[in-house]
Amino acid sequence: MIRSLVEEFAFDPAVVQLNHASFGAPTRAALTWHDAVRRAAEADTSASLGKALQDDLRRVGAVVAGLIGADPADVAIVTASTEASGALSTSLPLAAGDVVVLTDGEYESVIRAWQVRAEAVGATVLRLPLPVPAASAAVVDLFTALPARTRYVVLSSITSSTALRMPVAEVARLAADAGAALVVDAAHSVGHEPLDVSTLGAAAIYGSLHKWLPVPRPLGFLWVDRALVDVVRPAAVALHLDEPLLQRFGWRGTWDPAPVRGLERALDEWRTWDDGGRLDAAAALADRADQLLTELGWVPTGEPSMRPARLRGFVVPTPLPVLRETLAAAGVRLWTGTVPDGRTAARLATHVYTDEADLNRLAAAARSLPAA
Amino acid sequence: MIRSLVEEFAFDPAVVQLNHASFGAPTRAALTWHDAVRRAAEADTSASLGKALQDDLRRVGAVVAGLIGADPADVAIVTASTEASGALSTSLPLAAGDVVVLTDGEYESVIRAWQVRAEAVGATVLRLPLPVPAASAAVVDLFTALPARTRYVVLSSITSSTALRMPVAEVARLAADAGAALVVDAAHSVGHEPLDVSTLGAAAIYGSLHKWLPVPRPLGFLWVDRALVDVVRPAAVALHLDEPLLQRFGWRGTWDPAPVRGLERALDEWRTWDDGGRLDAAAALADRADQLLTELGWVPTGEPSMRPARLRGFVVPTPLPVLRETLAAAGVRLWTGTVPDGRTAARLATHVYTDEADLNRLAAAARSLPAA
């Protein structure tokens, strides 16, 4: 870990942090403004959680819209991707006989949410088997023969456990050809890779902001095509249900809007990293990790064009409990689990605080794994 | 405001705070532990938001169960009442032709949530007109002739805008006689008035903890009858959907569990107030407010037996905008709005920091209102 940058975060120095993507990590500066913003709000909550909050939501909603190439009228601020996914899966029109198509590499709770809805209305969910290791052409091929009555195609811009950059634009065209709408789970995009909602051909796109921007969790966004602005509503009815999109999602019952209020500060901090070349350096380290781990028999989950800048997935030729024990003993944090077919998977993220020594410590742990 | 106690909070000293009930108010001590707990979690989120969180949820779930007289197996921790209400209104069984009965004094979003569900399945919501000023016997009478196929009766233990302590046990008996299940919205109970879920005869009870305990918002609970433990699920599908109740509600997508983790500290702080007689003193001031404001023509929303300890509602003989302007100019914070029939309403809360001077400042503002 790069000491000068680690000190900007609140990490345990004994741990090698290569799991940035699971929860994000606010900096100490972000934790400090978050606390200050919370305290300031307590001075007069009738004001700070009333009109002032509405003003802040509008201001920050416009900032978020700017980040993703959207019109502010089509953007809501949500707590996190799950809230947005829940809103879409419960409120987008879906009728008996309709089909929702996604791959089994989509996020577990997103698949489950669509299954629950489909079951409730007599629709079906078609889970396409994601080939891992994945090639972009093979992924696109999955969507070339969409079933009749495919109503929605749900696709991650960057998948979670497999860490794959998906061919969204190509799938959007195939979905459109089939008369289906595309829903994009962009949980891992903002602050990580470019996301321009205006060019993707999607009907709805949502994601988290706390994963790749230094903003305290939880914070996320939901963008919907203009035609859906009046249709989409939160899964749990709260006050403001009948108001414009931003306000409709602006009060989910009592919540803590401090992360919203500090988003601009988080962006400023992120830009200093970007301007200083630190994000590019982290991406170079992700390439280096690919190289090191491939040499040790870990298999990248996708071809190079599908590898996101700072997030990499691997199939690991080791039973999952053994991998977990070994990484825990080594003090190395990665996400570990399985790819859809059950093989052991690991996912690493590099960030501004990552250095080559971290990768070497991971490689040493990987090298110590018993041969498969 | 009692200076020594105001200093325990983070209030603007220029404002008279009589609106505790809208959002609650964490103390400075609570804000400090909240920040410390958040920072500590950042050291190693793979652990702190993983297994450690599950352990903390179990520990605090048992504490919450103890507070409300429940078995921990029947309790979930939620962010706030709205989340729990959304879970119940979307997942409790409801069929075409069923009826959900509630008064128009229930919380706006709770009514709306049941309306949305009823509309989706072909059920109906019957809104009984709550008579204001209310008498307990008249409220009970509303529920004596429940329609055939009444599936649920939804009732607040303490209503929100009208601030009425409702006759829950009596309504529970009438609901049971009619074969209906009772759902209790206890948003304003815990930390305010006794709540024993085991004696109320309800099928489900939920509420907020951040309103009347000094815990940073949002934090709430959901209790369900054992027969419903496997039935109730969050409105938005998240991970852990198929796990036991506590875990099922324990990950709503990324969230901030710091309020959960500090609940015991909030209870300790609350107990020092209770042991020091400060909560009783606040209740005595609520009675004093009734007297002062009644003399000025404000009409209590209910008979004395329906007035909660530290929360009082009034019908105010003044147009709402005039009332709001006058209170704003006087720097006095109350909740203001309307009772169900549209008359102007105000609700005040007293708390440990309230003193008679606050009531006098409110009374002076009330006295300056133009005659109706």
XYZ file of C-alpha atoms in Angstrom:
744
model
C 0.000 0.000 0.000
C 1.361 3.451 -0.880
C 1.821 4.907 2.570
C 1.159 8.543 1.649
C -2.116 7.582 0.004
C -3.141 4.983 2.538
C -2.972 7.757 5.095
C -5.736 9.503 3.198
C -7.948 6.516 4.022
C -8.919 4.968 7.335
C -7.558 1.505 6.588
C -6.034 -0.963 8.983
C -2.371 -0.779 7.935
C -1.935 -4.493 8.606
C -4.260 -5.463 5.781
C -3.673 -5.391 2.034
C -6.839 -3.868 0.641
C -7.610 -5.203 -2.827
C -11.375 -5.316 -2.356
C -12.224 -1.683 -3.006
C -15.107 -2.646 -5.254
C -17.284 -4.413 -2.716
C -18.100 -1.379 -0.599
C -15.952 1.491 -1.822
C -13.844 3.366 0.682
C -14.372 6.966 1.730
C -11.233 8.891 2.556
C -10.604 10.426 5.979
C -11.474 13.755 4.370
C -14.798 12.345 3.238
C -15.530 10.888 6.662
C -14.762 14.278 8.165
C -17.071 16.255 5.889
C -19.712 13.579 6.285
C -19.641 13.985 10.040
C -19.654 17.777 9.762
C -22.587 17.735 7.354
C -24.531 15.429 9.651
C -23.852 17.611 12.672
C -24.794 20.757 10.822
C -28.102 19.191 9.850
C -28.962 18.632 13.516
C -29.008 22.344 14.209
C -32.480 22.634 12.743
C -33.813 19.472 11.134
C -37.127 21.104 10.273
C -35.117 23.172 7.796
C -32.232 20.859 6.911
C -34.418 17.838 6.199
C -37.154 19.981 4.703
C -36.709 22.658 2.071
C -32.911 22.639 2.265
C -32.892 18.949 1.409
C -35.083 19.538 -1.619
C -32.688 22.252 -2.787
C -29.690 19.999 -2.239
C -31.308 17.120 -4.083
C -31.940 19.339 -7.079
C -28.387 20.707 -7.055
C -26.732 17.307 -6.660
C -29.188 15.668 -9.044
C -27.916 18.055 -11.714
C -24.327 17.194 -10.828
C -25.067 13.480 -11.135
C -26.861 14.091 -14.425
C -23.764 15.871 -15.674
C -21.574 12.940 -14.665
C -23.572 10.465 -16.744
C -24.616 12.614 -19.704
C -28.252 12.862 -18.640
C -30.939 15.479 -18.400
C -31.610 16.181 -14.704
C -35.324 15.564 -15.264
C -34.554 11.892 -15.877
C -32.339 11.298 -12.836
C -33.070 10.213 -9.279
C -30.652 9.921 -6.413
C -30.950 6.600 -4.610
C -29.126 5.004 -1.726
C -27.548 2.267 -3.786
C -27.975 0.000 -6.802
C -30.236 -2.399 -4.927
C -32.804 0.316 -4.287
C -32.810 1.263 -7.970
C -32.975 -2.331 -9.134
C -35.866 -2.924 -6.745
C -37.694 0.096 -8.096
C -37.306 -1.036 -11.700
C -38.108 -4.696 -11.107
C -41.287 -3.805 -9.222
C -42.576 -0.872 -11.262
C -41.603 -1.388 -14.900
C -44.541 -2.814 -16.841
C -44.403 -6.597 -17.089
C -47.259 -8.833 -18.177
C -48.038 -12.523 -18.120
C -46.101 -14.225 -20.885
C -43.393 -11.568 -21.037
C -39.771 -12.626 -20.785
C -36.902 -10.945 -18.930
C -33.518 -11.981 -20.275
C -30.241 -11.756 -18.411
C -27.101 -13.801 -17.976
C -26.310 -15.784 -14.877
C -23.396 -13.410 -14.397
C -25.744 -10.632 -13.292
C -25.810 -9.676 -9.620
C -27.535 -12.307 -7.516
C -30.134 -10.012 -5.969
C -30.925 -8.407 -9.331
C -31.682 -11.817 -10.834
C -33.740 -12.704 -7.778
C -35.678 -9.435 -7.892
C -36.723 -10.045 -11.486
C -37.601 -13.649 -10.665
C -39.851 -12.514 -7.820
C -41.607 -10.011 -10.065
C -41.906 -12.434 -12.977
C -43.413 -15.053 -10.691
C -45.929 -12.518 -9.379
C -47.223 -11.614 -12.845
C -46.780 -14.878 -14.747
C -43.765 -13.757 -16.740
C -40.542 -15.715 -17.020
C -36.872 -14.969 -16.502
C -34.471 -16.506 -18.984
C -30.988 -16.915 -17.544
C -28.400 -17.221 -20.283
C -25.240 -19.048 -19.238
C -22.357 -16.590 -19.319
C -19.310 -18.326 -20.777
C -16.294 -17.846 -18.513
C -13.647 -17.018 -19.627
C -15.743 -14.643 -21.663
C -15.171 -13.146 -25.074
C -17.167 -10.140 -26.152
C -18.365 -11.749 -29.376
C -19.612 -14.806 -27.483
C -21.486 -12.606 -25.022
C -23.115 -10.683 -27.857
C -24.040 -14.010 -29.473
C -26.059 -14.910 -26.367
C -28.489 -12.130 -27.226
C -28.884 -12.766 -30.955
C -31.878 -15.065 -30.590
C -34.005 -13.359 -27.967
C -37.283 -15.168 -27.290
C -40.563 -13.777 -28.558
C -42.033 -11.367 -26.021
C -38.676 -10.450 -24.533
C -39.701 -7.344 -22.636
C -36.442 -6.478 -20.888
C -32.817 -7.378 -21.233
C -30.902 -6.732 -18.022
C -27.158 -6.308 -18.401
C -24.338 -4.979 -16.259
C -21.973 -2.462 -17.745
C -19.361 -4.158 -15.560
C -20.397 -7.420 -13.899
C -19.836 -7.813 -10.201
C -18.299 -11.159 -9.302
C -16.827 -11.849 -12.742
C -15.638 -8.244 -13.239
C -16.384 -8.159 -16.950
C -16.907 -5.087 -19.087
C -19.975 -6.115 -21.032
C -20.716 -5.155 -24.668
C -23.621 -2.904 -23.718
C -24.002 -0.989 -26.983
C -24.102 -4.164 -29.064
C -26.615 -5.834 -26.757
C -28.695 -2.650 -26.775
C -28.969 -2.882 -30.550
C -30.012 -6.543 -30.409
C -32.548 -5.772 -27.701
C -33.961 -2.914 -29.746
C -34.171 -5.143 -32.811
C -36.221 -7.595 -30.742
C -38.469 -4.843 -29.399
C -37.079 -5.222 -25.887
C -35.922 -2.525 -23.488
C -32.448 -2.633 -22.009
C -31.879 -2.144 -18.271
C -28.229 -1.501 -17.389
C -26.776 -2.249 -13.954
C -23.891 0.211 -13.770
C -23.005 -0.455 -10.138
C -19.296 -0.434 -10.939
C -19.047 2.291 -13.559
C -19.177 5.838 -12.200
C -15.732 6.939 -11.062
C -14.258 3.883 -12.741
C -15.062 3.883 -16.444
C -16.922 6.295 -18.738
C -20.708 6.070 -18.637
C -22.831 8.120 -21.007
C -26.482 7.208 -20.611
C -27.436 9.194 -23.694
C -25.542 6.925 -26.079
C -26.200 3.457 -24.688
C -29.671 2.918 -26.049
C -30.932 1.806 -22.661
C -34.330 2.336 -21.064
C -32.940 2.561 -17.542
C -29.480 2.686 -15.990
C -28.592 2.684 -12.323
C -25.517 2.390 -10.224
C -23.706 3.123 -7.028
C -21.601 6.219 -6.511
C -19.956 5.148 -3.255
C -17.968 2.341 -4.864
C -15.606 4.295 -7.079
C -15.938 7.831 -5.775
C -14.711 8.723 -2.288
C -18.191 9.404 -0.946
C -19.407 7.690 2.224
C -21.834 4.890 1.471
C -24.602 4.593 0.566
C -25.173 6.731 -2.520
C -26.360 5.839 -5.983
C -28.328 7.045 -8.984
C -31.129 5.970 -11.259
C -31.593 7.261 -14.797
C -34.632 6.360 -16.859
C -35.632 7.114 -20.411
C -38.019 10.066 -20.611
C -40.895 7.750 -21.526
C -40.499 5.952 -18.194
C -40.110 8.964 -15.928
C -43.736 8.842 -14.867
C -43.790 5.054 -14.549
C -40.901 4.145 -12.280
C -41.404 4.411 -8.539
C -39.664 3.102 -5.415
C -40.405 -0.487 -4.422
C -41.522 0.687 -0.996
C -44.083 3.460 -1.131
C -42.921 6.524 0.789
C -43.998 10.142 0.870
C -43.785 12.040 -2.446
C -44.857 9.029 -4.513
C -46.730 11.235 -6.936
C -44.054 13.890 -7.402
C -41.407 14.243 -10.141
C -38.746 11.541 -10.378
C -36.078 13.205 -8.244
C -38.486 14.051 -5.433
C -40.261 10.686 -5.739
C -37.004 8.977 -4.815
C -35.925 11.784 -2.497
C -37.603 10.568 0.673
C -37.525 6.825 1.317
C -38.684 7.336 4.838
C -36.180 8.836 7.211
C -32.667 8.570 5.803
C -29.289 10.248 6.009
C -28.752 12.603 3.093
C -25.225 13.585 4.180
C -23.564 11.528 1.405
C -25.673 13.384 -1.162
C -24.713 16.721 0.273
C -20.993 16.034 -0.006
C -20.912 14.521 -3.468
C -19.251 17.550 -5.043
C -16.456 17.339 -2.493
C -15.959 13.667 -3.297
C -15.741 14.535 -6.980
C -13.138 17.187 -6.268
C -11.056 14.667 -4.383
C -11.466 12.067 -7.130
C -10.354 14.634 -9.737
C -7.126 15.304 -7.903
C -6.389 11.590 -8.220
C -7.344 11.577 -11.859
C -5.328 14.718 -12.653
C -2.352 13.323 -10.745
C -2.335 10.163 -12.865
C -3.098 7.997 -9.847
C -6.086 6.281 -11.373
C -4.073 5.412 -14.467
C -1.329 4.071 -12.247
C -3.883 1.880 -10.480
C -5.090 0.598 -13.848
C -1.524 -0.280 -14.820
C -1.258 -2.256 -11.592
C -4.417 -4.150 -12.492
C -2.702 -5.216 -15.720
C 0.324 -6.211 -13.684
C -1.919 -8.293 -11.404
C -3.334 -10.088 -14.429
C 0.158 -10.976 -15.483
C 1.321 -12.149 -12.060
C -1.771 -14.217 -11.323
C -2.045 -15.720 -14.788
C 1.484 -17.017 -14.357
C 0.242 -18.737 -11.185
C -2.598 -20.487 -12.960
C -5.388 -18.042 -12.177
C -7.531 -17.645 -15.292
C -8.835 -14.162 -16.151
C -12.623 -14.204 -16.450
C -12.550 -12.438 -19.804
C -10.468 -11.472 -22.764
C -8.424 -8.267 -22.368
C -11.042 -6.029 -24.001
C -13.548 -7.093 -21.338
C -11.333 -6.221 -18.382
C -12.374 -3.028 -16.619
C -9.681 -0.521 -15.783
C -9.228 -1.325 -12.096
C -11.280 -4.453 -11.471
C -10.221 -7.944 -12.494
C -11.796 -11.345 -12.060
C -10.203 -14.759 -12.065
C -11.163 -18.387 -11.950
C -8.923 -19.849 -9.260
C -7.954 -23.529 -9.400
C -8.436 -24.002 -5.656
C -11.418 -24.913 -3.485
C -13.079 -21.745 -2.177
C -12.585 -22.474 1.552
C -8.863 -23.041 0.977
C -8.564 -19.802 -0.969
C -10.375 -17.897 1.734
C -8.271 -19.328 4.528
C -5.071 -18.604 2.685
C -5.990 -15.005 1.895
C -7.206 -14.409 5.455
C -3.964 -15.773 6.886
C -2.012 -13.534 4.497
C -4.037 -10.445 5.458
C -5.038 -9.891 1.830
C -8.568 -8.735 1.054
C -10.183 -9.708 -2.253
C -13.725 -10.597 -3.059
C -13.952 -14.360 -3.319
C -16.847 -16.561 -4.343
C -17.807 -18.538 -7.393
C -18.447 -17.958 -11.075
C -21.922 -19.034 -12.180
C -20.899 -22.624 -12.897
C -19.552 -23.005 -9.364
C -15.815 -22.755 -9.926
C -13.875 -20.701 -7.392
C -13.603 -17.035 -8.289
C -11.605 -14.106 -6.990
C -11.924 -10.460 -7.865
C -9.388 -7.793 -7.149
C -9.573 -4.055 -7.382
C -6.650 -1.687 -7.558
C -6.938 1.881 -6.384
C -4.838 4.958 -5.742
C -3.340 3.387 -2.620
C -2.304 0.126 -4.319
C 1.343 -0.592 -5.003
C 3.273 -3.457 -6.516
C 4.122 -4.785 -3.054
C 0.401 -5.461 -2.533
C 0.304 -7.529 -5.685
C 3.417 -9.377 -4.633
C 1.837 -10.186 -1.280
C -1.216 -11.506 -3.093
C 0.960 -13.457 -5.497
C 2.872 -14.962 -2.575
C -0.409 -16.071 -1.030
C -1.556 -17.475 -4.371
C 1.734 -19.285 -4.762
C 1.271 -20.905 -1.360
C -2.062 -22.441 -2.371
C -1.970 -26.220 -2.706
C -1.812 -27.330 -6.343
C -5.259 -28.089 -7.725
C -34.556 25.438 26.153
C -32.681 24.127 29.212
C -29.180 25.274 28.453
C -27.340 22.422 30.179
C -29.370 19.889 28.228
C -29.420 21.781 24.962
C -25.647 21.592 25.079
C -25.937 17.816 24.908
C -27.548 18.270 21.498
C -26.305 19.994 18.356
C -29.178 22.462 18.082
C -29.107 25.987 16.767
C -29.530 27.942 20.014
C -31.616 30.578 18.228
C -34.424 28.153 17.555
C -37.031 26.756 19.930
C -37.149 23.070 19.117
C -40.606 21.611 19.718
C -40.548 19.263 16.723
C -38.537 16.402 18.166
C -40.963 13.842 16.813
C -40.476 14.480 13.114
C -36.914 13.276 12.861
C -35.667 12.651 16.386
C -32.447 14.294 17.505
C -29.237 12.465 18.282
C -27.117 14.000 21.013
C -23.569 15.212 20.418
C -22.444 12.068 22.212
C -24.428 9.977 19.751
C -23.015 11.862 16.783
C -19.550 11.264 18.149
C -19.926 7.517 18.601
C -21.653 7.314 15.254
C -18.683 8.917 13.554
C -16.245 6.733 15.491
C -18.161 3.571 14.606
C -18.221 4.554 10.935
C -14.499 5.272 10.883
C -13.689 2.036 12.668
C -15.657 0.122 10.061
C -13.462 1.558 7.302
C -10.368 -0.148 8.658
C -11.422 -3.397 7.049
C -14.850 -3.396 5.443
C -14.517 -6.993 4.274
C -14.738 -7.891 7.955
C -16.817 -5.044 9.394
C -19.547 -5.266 6.769
C -19.273 -9.023 6.575
C -19.265 -11.424 9.509
C -18.940 -8.679 12.131
C -22.114 -7.079 10.856
C -23.991 -10.345 11.127
C -22.806 -10.695 14.718
C -23.815 -7.129 15.525
C -27.243 -7.573 13.954
C -27.867 -10.644 16.103
C -26.700 -8.885 19.267
C -28.702 -5.709 18.641
C -31.667 -7.661 17.341
C -31.844 -9.332 20.742
C -31.622 -5.941 22.459
C -34.469 -4.605 20.322
C -36.496 -7.729 21.021
C -35.993 -7.139 24.723
C -37.189 -3.542 24.397
C -40.492 -4.580 22.857
C -41.173 -7.858 24.631
C -40.459 -10.015 21.604
C -38.597 -13.199 20.812
C -35.502 -12.299 18.754
C -36.525 -14.819 16.085
C -39.469 -12.585 15.215
C -37.602 -9.287 14.966
C -35.844 -7.539 12.103
C -33.863 -4.341 12.221
C -34.916 -1.901 9.514
C -33.859 1.586 8.575
C -37.151 3.204 9.484
C -40.903 2.700 9.662
C -41.348 3.305 5.936
C -39.153 0.342 5.054
C -41.121 -1.912 7.388
C -44.459 -0.623 6.168
C -43.341 -1.190 2.591
C -42.299 -4.739 3.404
C -45.638 -5.551 5.011
C -47.799 -3.861 2.405
C -46.022 -5.674 -0.419
C -45.506 -9.117 1.091
C -48.413 -9.873 3.417
C -50.957 -12.059 1.623
C -53.766 -10.031 0.059
C -56.261 -11.323 -2.484
C -58.817 -9.818 -4.827
C -61.868 -8.856 -2.821
C -59.981 -8.488 0.460
C -60.336 -5.267 2.413
C -57.700 -3.312 4.304
C -59.196 -1.030 6.937
C -57.511 2.011 8.422
C -58.447 5.504 9.484
C -57.573 8.591 7.509
C -55.406 9.564 10.479
C -52.812 6.945 9.553
C -49.535 8.107 8.077
C -49.944 9.318 4.507
C -47.387 6.993 2.941
C -48.710 4.001 4.860
C -52.199 4.603 3.488
C -50.745 5.090 0.024
C -48.665 1.910 0.239
C -51.717 -0.174 1.052
C -53.681 1.547 -1.697
C -50.993 0.709 -4.239
C -50.950 -2.931 -3.152
C -54.732 -3.185 -3.029
C -55.011 -1.746 -6.506
C -52.443 -4.243 -7.796
C -54.367 -7.276 -6.522
C -57.965 -6.076 -6.777
C -58.448 -5.543 -3.066
C -59.830 -2.361 -1.529
C -58.746 0.041 1.177
C -61.464 1.355 3.437
C -60.535 4.701 5.010
C -62.546 5.377 8.111
C -62.898 9.061 8.966
C -61.104 9.698 12.229
C -63.194 12.080 14.333
C -61.071 14.988 15.561
C -61.163 15.866 18.426
C -61.074 12.151 19.089
C -62.424 10.136 21.962
C -61.228 6.616 22.515
C -64.707 5.126 22.550
C -65.549 6.801 19.247
C -62.369 5.452 17.680
C -63.144 1.943 18.874
C -66.663 2.338 17.476
C -65.181 2.888 14.013
C -63.986 -0.705 14.025
C -67.129 -2.402 15.371
C -68.613 -3.070 11.961
C -65.685 -4.248 9.882
C -66.648 -5.218 6.352
C -66.751 -8.856 5.326
C -63.349 -9.995 4.091
C -61.450 -7.459 6.151
C -57.995 -8.969 5.934
C -55.967 -6.334 7.759
C -56.645 -3.482 10.107
C -53.786 -0.986 10.130
C -53.540 1.220 13.210
C -50.932 3.471 14.751
C -50.110 3.061 18.402
C -49.599 6.835 18.342
C -50.729 8.658 15.218
C -48.329 10.998 13.522
C -49.927 14.312 12.580
C -52.802 14.085 15.081
C -50.586 12.734 17.889
C -53.217 10.408 19.300
C -52.630 7.377 21.484
C -54.925 4.894 19.809
C -56.891 2.141 21.576
C -54.802 -0.669 20.094
C -55.831 -3.501 22.403
C -59.545 -2.826 21.894
C -59.181 -2.581 18.122
C -57.081 -5.750 18.145
C -59.979 -7.599 19.782
C -62.467 -6.285 17.235
C -60.138 -7.196 14.391
C -59.693 -10.702 15.782
C -63.466 -11.084 16.148
C -63.783 -10.203 12.469
C -61.037 -12.625 11.468
C -58.717 -9.801 10.469
C -55.050 -9.336 11.338
C -53.876 -6.145 13.018
C -50.823 -4.268 11.744
C -49.530 -1.655 14.189
C -47.523 1.377 13.128
C -45.523 2.149 16.248
C -43.340 4.852 14.705
C -43.702 7.046 17.780
C -43.665 4.506 20.593
C -40.240 3.141 21.486
C -38.466 5.498 23.868
C -41.714 7.370 24.354
C -44.409 5.058 25.699
C -44.473 1.379 26.657
C -44.768 -1.096 23.796
C -45.145 -4.797 24.468
C -45.698 -6.659 21.243
C -46.577 -9.861 23.079
C -49.748 -8.434 24.584
C -51.214 -6.361 21.774
C -52.752 -9.122 19.719
C -51.172 -7.812 16.539
C -49.843 -9.711 13.530
C -47.078 -7.205 12.827
C -45.698 -4.141 14.575
C -43.025 -1.796 13.319
C -41.565 1.506 14.275
C -38.665 3.886 14.292
C -36.035 3.926 17.008
C -34.364 7.191 16.004
C -37.353 9.335 16.931
C -37.455 8.893 20.691
C -34.082 7.342 21.437
C -30.892 9.376 20.932
C -29.640 7.220 18.083
C -28.630 8.791 14.776
C -31.255 8.243 12.111
C -32.266 6.043 10.448
C -33.009 3.039 12.626
C -36.188 1.054 13.125
C -37.592 -2.378 13.853
C -40.120 -4.831 12.514
C -41.778 -7.521 14.601
C -44.047 -10.118 13.066
C -46.102 -12.908 14.527
C -44.324 -16.258 14.313
C -46.749 -17.441 11.629
C -45.600 -14.609 9.356
C -41.862 -14.900 9.891
C -41.374 -16.861 6.691
C -43.790 -14.707 4.703
C -42.644 -11.124 5.178
C -39.821 -9.848 3.008
C -38.401 -6.462 2.038
C -40.227 -4.567 -0.707
C -37.020 -4.372 -2.717
C -35.331 -7.719 -3.182
C -31.776 -7.663 -1.895
C -29.252 -10.329 -0.981
C -30.273 -12.774 1.775
C -33.911 -12.863 0.645
C -34.206 -16.517 1.587
C -32.543 -16.293 5.002
C -34.105 -15.920 8.475
C -36.011 -12.723 9.227
C -33.175 -10.747 10.822
C -30.707 -11.558 8.044
C -33.360 -11.116 5.356
C -33.726 -7.502 6.407
C -30.052 -7.163 7.319
C -28.733 -6.205 3.905
C -30.894 -3.828 1.860
C -28.073 -3.221 -0.550
C -25.184 -1.165 0.729
C -26.193 0.756 3.852
C -24.689 2.306 6.946
C -25.105 0.025 9.954
C -23.455 2.466 12.383
C -26.773 3.436 14.034
C -27.446 -0.251 14.718
C -24.046 -0.702 16.249
C -24.509 2.123 18.713
C -28.041 1.368 19.847
C -26.966 0.138 23.288
C -25.128 3.411 23.868
C -28.237 5.361 22.897
C -30.260 3.300 25.354
C -27.749 4.031 28.112
C -28.050 7.739 27.428
C -31.846 7.545 27.333
C -31.866 5.705 30.677
C -29.919 8.464 32.372
C -32.691 10.840 31.289
C -35.353 8.458 32.495
C -33.631 7.789 35.811
C -33.096 11.518 36.315
C -36.810 12.239 35.908
C -36.181 14.316 32.803
C -38.631 12.416 30.622
C -41.332 12.826 33.240
C -40.538 16.529 33.430
C -40.942 16.770 29.674
C -44.302 15.016 29.935
C -45.429 17.526 32.565
C -44.468 20.309 30.152
C -46.601 18.697 27.461
C -49.566 18.954 29.846
C -48.641 22.559 30.498
C -48.577 23.208 26.735
C -52.061 21.738 26.427
C -53.266 24.177 29.048
C -51.543 27.229 27.556
C -52.631 26.545 23.998
C -56.167 25.510 24.868
C -56.563 28.890 26.542
C -55.576 30.450 23.221
C -58.203 28.566 21.256
C -56.090 25.678 20.032
C -58.154 22.507 20.282
C -56.427 19.311 21.434
C -56.861 16.557 18.861
C -58.029 14.075 21.452
C -59.362 13.591 24.940
C -56.754 13.477 27.723
C -56.512 9.668 27.749
C -55.475 9.762 24.079
C -52.626 12.221 24.560
C -49.197 10.593 24.420
C -46.708 11.513 27.107
C -44.610 14.007 25.151
C -46.452 14.552 21.887
C -49.549 16.712 21.506
C -51.684 17.644 18.552
C -53.983 20.609 18.079
C -56.466 21.949 15.615
C -55.466 25.570 15.137
C -58.081 28.174 14.169
C -55.752 29.864 11.688
C -54.988 29.293 7.998
C -51.930 27.041 7.652
C -49.743 29.537 5.747
C -50.348 32.177 8.415
C -49.480 29.727 11.183
C -46.309 28.696 9.380
C -45.192 32.268 8.777
C -45.832 33.236 12.356
C -43.948 30.276 13.798
C -41.057 30.783 11.388
C -40.809 34.449 12.344
C -40.838 33.479 16.016
C -38.125 30.849 15.533
C -40.386 28.146 16.931
C -40.334 24.676 15.365
C -43.457 22.521 15.462
C -44.836 20.142 12.921
C -47.664 21.907 11.108
C -50.068 20.610 8.517
C -53.677 19.555 8.455
C -55.938 17.065 10.169
C -57.656 14.677 7.725
C -60.613 16.998 7.136
C -58.311 19.823 6.106
C -58.318 22.022 9.175
C -54.984 23.468 10.238
C -53.055 21.251 12.629
C -49.976 21.667 14.773
C -48.083 19.044 16.725
C -45.584 19.735 19.444
C -43.165 17.459 21.189
C -41.476 18.147 24.490
C -38.171 16.572 25.369
C -35.465 16.671 28.005
C -34.244 20.034 26.724
C -37.672 21.717 26.786
C -38.460 24.339 29.404
C -41.413 26.531 30.201
C -39.823 29.457 28.394
C -40.125 27.475 25.145
C -43.825 27.037 25.751
C -44.187 30.707 26.546
C -42.431 31.627 23.326
C -44.812 29.348 21.451
C -47.775 30.797 23.302
C -46.625 34.315 22.453
C -46.480 33.354 18.783
C -49.907 31.740 19.029
C -51.263 34.838 20.724
C -49.996 36.986 17.854
C -51.975 35.007 15.266
C -54.828 36.966 13.725
C -58.207 35.964 15.154
C -59.891 33.312 13.038
